[in-house]
PDB file of C-alpha atoms in Angstrom:
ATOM      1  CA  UNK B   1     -59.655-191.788-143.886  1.00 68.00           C
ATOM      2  CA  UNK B   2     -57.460-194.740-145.921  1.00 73.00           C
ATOM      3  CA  UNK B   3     -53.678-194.413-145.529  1.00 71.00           C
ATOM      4  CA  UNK B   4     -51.587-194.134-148.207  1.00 75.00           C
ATOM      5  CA  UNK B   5     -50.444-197.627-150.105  1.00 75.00           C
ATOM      6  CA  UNK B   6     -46.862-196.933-148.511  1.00 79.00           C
ATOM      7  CA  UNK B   7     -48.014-196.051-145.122  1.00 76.00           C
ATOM      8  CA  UNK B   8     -50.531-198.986-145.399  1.00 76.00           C
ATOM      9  CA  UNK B   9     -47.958-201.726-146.157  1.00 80.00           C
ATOM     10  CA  UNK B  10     -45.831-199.984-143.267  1.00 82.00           C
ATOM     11  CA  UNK B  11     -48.462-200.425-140.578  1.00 79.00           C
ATOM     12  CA  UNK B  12     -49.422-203.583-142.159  1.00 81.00           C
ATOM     13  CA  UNK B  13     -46.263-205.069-141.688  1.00 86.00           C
ATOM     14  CA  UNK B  14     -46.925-203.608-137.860  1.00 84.00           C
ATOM     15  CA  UNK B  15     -49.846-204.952-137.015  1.00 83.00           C
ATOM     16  CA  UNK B  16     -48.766-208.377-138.658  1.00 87.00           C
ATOM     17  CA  UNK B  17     -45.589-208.324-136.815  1.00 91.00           C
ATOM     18  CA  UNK B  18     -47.788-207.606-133.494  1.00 87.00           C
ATOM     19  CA  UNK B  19     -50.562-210.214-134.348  1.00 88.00           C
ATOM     20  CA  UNK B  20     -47.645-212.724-134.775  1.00 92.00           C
ATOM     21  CA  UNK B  21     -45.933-212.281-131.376  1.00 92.00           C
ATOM     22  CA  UNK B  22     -49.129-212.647-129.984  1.00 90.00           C
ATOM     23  CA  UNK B  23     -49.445-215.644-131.643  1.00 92.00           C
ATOM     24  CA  UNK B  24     -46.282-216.559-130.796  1.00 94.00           C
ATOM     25  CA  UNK B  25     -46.226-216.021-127.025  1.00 92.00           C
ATOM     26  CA  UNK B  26     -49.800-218.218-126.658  1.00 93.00           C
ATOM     27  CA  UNK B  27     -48.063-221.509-128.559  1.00 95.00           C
ATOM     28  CA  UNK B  28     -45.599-220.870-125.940  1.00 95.00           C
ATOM     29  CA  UNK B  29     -47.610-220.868-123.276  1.00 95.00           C
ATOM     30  CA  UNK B  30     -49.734-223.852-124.310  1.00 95.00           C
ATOM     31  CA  UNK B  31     -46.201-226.095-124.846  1.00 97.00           C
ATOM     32  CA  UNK B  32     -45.177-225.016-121.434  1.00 97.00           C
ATOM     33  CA  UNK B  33     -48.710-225.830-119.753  1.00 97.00           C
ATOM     34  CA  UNK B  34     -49.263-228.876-121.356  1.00 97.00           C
ATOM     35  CA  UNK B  35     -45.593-230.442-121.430  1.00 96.00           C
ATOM     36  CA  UNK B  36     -45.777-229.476-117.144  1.00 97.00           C
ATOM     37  CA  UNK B  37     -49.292-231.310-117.274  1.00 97.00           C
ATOM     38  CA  UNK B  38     -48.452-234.106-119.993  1.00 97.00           C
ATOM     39  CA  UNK B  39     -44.777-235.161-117.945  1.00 97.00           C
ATOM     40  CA  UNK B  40     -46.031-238.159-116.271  1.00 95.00           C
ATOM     41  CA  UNK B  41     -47.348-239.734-119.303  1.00 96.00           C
ATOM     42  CA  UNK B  42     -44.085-238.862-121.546  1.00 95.00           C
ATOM     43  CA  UNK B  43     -42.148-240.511-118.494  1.00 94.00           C
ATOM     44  CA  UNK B  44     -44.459-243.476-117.958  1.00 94.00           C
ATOM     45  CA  UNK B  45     -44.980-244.116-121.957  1.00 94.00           C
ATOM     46  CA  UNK B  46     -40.952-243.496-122.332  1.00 91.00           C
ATOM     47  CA  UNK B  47     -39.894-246.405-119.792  1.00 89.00           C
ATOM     48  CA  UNK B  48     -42.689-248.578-121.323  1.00 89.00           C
ATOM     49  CA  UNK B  49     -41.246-248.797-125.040  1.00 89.00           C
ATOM     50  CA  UNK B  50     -37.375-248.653-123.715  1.00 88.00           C
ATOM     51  CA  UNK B  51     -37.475-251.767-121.763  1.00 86.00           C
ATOM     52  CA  UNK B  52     -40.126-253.764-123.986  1.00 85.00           C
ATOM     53  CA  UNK B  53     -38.171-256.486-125.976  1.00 83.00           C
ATOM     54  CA  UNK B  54     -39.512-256.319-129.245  1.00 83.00           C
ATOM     55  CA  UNK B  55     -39.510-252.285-129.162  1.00 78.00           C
ATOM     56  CA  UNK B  56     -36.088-250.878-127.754  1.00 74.00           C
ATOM     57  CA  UNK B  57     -35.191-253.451-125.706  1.00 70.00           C
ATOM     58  CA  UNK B  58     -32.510-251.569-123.457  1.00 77.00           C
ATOM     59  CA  UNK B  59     -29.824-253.174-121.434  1.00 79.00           C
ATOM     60  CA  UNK B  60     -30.158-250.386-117.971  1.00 80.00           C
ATOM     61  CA  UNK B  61     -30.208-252.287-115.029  1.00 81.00           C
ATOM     62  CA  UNK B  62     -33.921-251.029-114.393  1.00 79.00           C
ATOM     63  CA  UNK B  63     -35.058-252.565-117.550  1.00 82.00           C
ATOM     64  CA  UNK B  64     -33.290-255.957-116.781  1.00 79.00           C
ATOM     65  CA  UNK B  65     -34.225-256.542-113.001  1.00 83.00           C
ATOM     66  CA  UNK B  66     -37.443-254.632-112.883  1.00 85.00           C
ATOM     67  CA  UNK B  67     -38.986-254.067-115.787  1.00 83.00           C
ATOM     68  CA  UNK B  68     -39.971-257.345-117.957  1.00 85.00           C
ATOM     69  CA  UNK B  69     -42.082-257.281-121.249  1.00 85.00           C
ATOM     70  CA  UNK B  70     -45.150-257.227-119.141  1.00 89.00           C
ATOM     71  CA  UNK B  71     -44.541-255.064-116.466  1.00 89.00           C
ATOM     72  CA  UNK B  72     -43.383-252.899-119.829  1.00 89.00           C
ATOM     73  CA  UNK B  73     -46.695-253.304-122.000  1.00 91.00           C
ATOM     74  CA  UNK B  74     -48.687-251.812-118.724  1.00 93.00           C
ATOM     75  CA  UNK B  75     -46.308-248.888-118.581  1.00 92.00           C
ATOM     76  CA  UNK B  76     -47.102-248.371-122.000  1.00 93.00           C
ATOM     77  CA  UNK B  77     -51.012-248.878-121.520  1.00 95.00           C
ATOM     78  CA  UNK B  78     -51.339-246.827-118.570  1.00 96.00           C
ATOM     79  CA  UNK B  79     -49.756-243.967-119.972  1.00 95.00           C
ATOM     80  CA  UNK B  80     -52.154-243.934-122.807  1.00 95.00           C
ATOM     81  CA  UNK B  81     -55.216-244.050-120.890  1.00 96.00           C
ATOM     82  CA  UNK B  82     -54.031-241.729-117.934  1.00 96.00           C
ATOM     83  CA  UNK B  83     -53.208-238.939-121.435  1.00 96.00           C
ATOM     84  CA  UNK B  84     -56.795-238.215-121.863  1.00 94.00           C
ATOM     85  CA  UNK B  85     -57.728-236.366-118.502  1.00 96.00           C
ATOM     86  CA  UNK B  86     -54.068-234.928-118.740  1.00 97.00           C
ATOM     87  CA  UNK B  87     -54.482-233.754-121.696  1.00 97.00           C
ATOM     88  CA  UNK B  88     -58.410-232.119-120.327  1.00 97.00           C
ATOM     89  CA  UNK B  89     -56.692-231.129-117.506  1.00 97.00           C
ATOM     90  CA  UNK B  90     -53.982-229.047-119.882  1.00 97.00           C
ATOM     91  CA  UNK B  91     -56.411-227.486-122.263  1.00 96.00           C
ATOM     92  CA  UNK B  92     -58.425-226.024-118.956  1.00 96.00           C
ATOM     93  CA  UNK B  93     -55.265-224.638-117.539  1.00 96.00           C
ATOM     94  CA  UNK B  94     -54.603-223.054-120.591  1.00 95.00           C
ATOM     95  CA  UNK B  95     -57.835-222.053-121.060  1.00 92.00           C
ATOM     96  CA  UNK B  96     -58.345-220.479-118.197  1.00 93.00           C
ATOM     97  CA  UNK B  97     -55.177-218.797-117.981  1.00 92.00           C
ATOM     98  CA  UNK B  98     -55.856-217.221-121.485  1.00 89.00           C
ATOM     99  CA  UNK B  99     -59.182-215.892-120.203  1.00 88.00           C
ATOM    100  CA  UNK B 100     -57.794-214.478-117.208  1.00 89.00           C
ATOM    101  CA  UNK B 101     -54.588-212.864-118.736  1.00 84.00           C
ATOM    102  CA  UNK B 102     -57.236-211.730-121.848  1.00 83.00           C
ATOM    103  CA  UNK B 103     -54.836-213.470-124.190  1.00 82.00           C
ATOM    104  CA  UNK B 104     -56.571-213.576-127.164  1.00 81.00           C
ATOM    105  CA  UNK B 105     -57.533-209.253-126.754  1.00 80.00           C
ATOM    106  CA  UNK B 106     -54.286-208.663-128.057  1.00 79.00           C
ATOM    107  CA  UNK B 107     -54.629-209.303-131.546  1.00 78.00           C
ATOM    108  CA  UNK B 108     -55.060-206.166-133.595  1.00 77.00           C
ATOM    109  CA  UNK B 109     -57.745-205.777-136.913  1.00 75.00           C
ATOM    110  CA  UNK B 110     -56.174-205.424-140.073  1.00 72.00           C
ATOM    111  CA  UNK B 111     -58.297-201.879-139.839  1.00 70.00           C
ATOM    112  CA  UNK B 112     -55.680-200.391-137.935  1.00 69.00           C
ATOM    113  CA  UNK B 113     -53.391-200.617-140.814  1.00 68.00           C
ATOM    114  CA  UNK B 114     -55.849-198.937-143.360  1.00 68.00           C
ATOM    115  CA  UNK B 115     -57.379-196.152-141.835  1.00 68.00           C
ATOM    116  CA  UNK B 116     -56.139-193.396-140.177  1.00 67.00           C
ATOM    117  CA  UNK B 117     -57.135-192.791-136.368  1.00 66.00           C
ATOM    118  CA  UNK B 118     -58.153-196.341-135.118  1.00 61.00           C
ATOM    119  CA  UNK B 119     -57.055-196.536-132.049  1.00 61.00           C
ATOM    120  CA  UNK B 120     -55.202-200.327-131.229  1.00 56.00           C
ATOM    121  CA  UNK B 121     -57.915-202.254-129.828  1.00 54.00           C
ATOM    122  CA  UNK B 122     -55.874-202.904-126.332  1.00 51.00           C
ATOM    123  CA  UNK B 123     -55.389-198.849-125.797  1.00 48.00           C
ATOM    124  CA  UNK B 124     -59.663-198.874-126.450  1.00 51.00           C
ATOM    125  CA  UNK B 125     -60.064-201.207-123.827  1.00 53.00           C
ATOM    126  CA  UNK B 126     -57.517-200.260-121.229  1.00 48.00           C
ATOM    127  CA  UNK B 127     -54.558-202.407-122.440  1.00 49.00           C
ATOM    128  CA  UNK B 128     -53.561-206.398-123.308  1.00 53.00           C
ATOM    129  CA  UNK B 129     -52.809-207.546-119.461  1.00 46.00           C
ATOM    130  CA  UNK B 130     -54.667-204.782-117.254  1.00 48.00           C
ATOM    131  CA  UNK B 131     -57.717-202.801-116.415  1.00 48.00           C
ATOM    132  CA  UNK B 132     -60.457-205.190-118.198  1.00 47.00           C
ATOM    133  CA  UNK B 133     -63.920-205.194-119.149  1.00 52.00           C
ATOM    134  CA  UNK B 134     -65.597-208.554-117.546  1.00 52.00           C
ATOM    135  CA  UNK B 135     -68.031-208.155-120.003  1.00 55.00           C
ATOM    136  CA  UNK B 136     -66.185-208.350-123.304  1.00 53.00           C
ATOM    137  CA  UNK B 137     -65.520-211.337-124.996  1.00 54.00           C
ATOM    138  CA  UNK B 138     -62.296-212.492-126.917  1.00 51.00           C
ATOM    139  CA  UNK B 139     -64.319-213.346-129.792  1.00 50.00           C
ATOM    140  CA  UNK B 140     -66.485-210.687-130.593  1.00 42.00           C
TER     141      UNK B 140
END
């Protein structure tokens, strides 16, 4: 049966709240995974523009003794090309780590702030991080 429109905004605001910390706690985990996975590029494209002459130009000893405008524009070109598969490599981990942990189960239907007696859809299907059904799917 349909909640009343004060109860409804209440347990709207819950399941929004909920639904957001979800959300929340997956950007997370994607910035952590893919800044672990995309750190040699940063580092490789970082050193590249610092010591290139008509980019930053700095005066570190590295930049002055090792690192010349050429040596500089491959830095800068190999940390481009080598971001692709990183960046493959980063979506898969966080992928698959999503999949595992069932991620993406945790979000709640607006339903459960309408109607009375819908159970949260984790507590249905034994719970956000435990106790899973191989068979369902994130999307359905």
């Amino acid at each position: 049966e349909p909640r009343s429109a004060w109860c409804c905004l209440a347990w709207t605001l819950v399941v929004v709240t909920m639904n957001c910390l979800v959300f929340f706690m997956n950007l997370l985990l994607m910035f952590v995974i893919f800044t672990i996975v995309l750190l040699p590029t940063i580092v490789v494209v970082y050193f590249g523009f610092q010591c290139h002459s008509r980019v930053l130009h700095s005066a570190a000893r590295y930049c002055r003794s090792i690192l010349d405008d050429n040596s500089s524009s491959a830095l800068i070109i190999l940390g481009f090309v080598i971001m692709s598969p990183l960046i493959v490599v980063a979506m898969a981990i966080y992928c698959s780590l999503a999949r595992r942990l069932h991620l993406f189960m945790c979000f709640q239907p607006y339903s459960r702030a309408v109607y009375k007696g819908v159970k949260w859809r984790w507590y249905e299907e034994g719970g956000c991080a435990r106790g899973w059904n191989t068979q369902i799917k994130a999307w359905v």
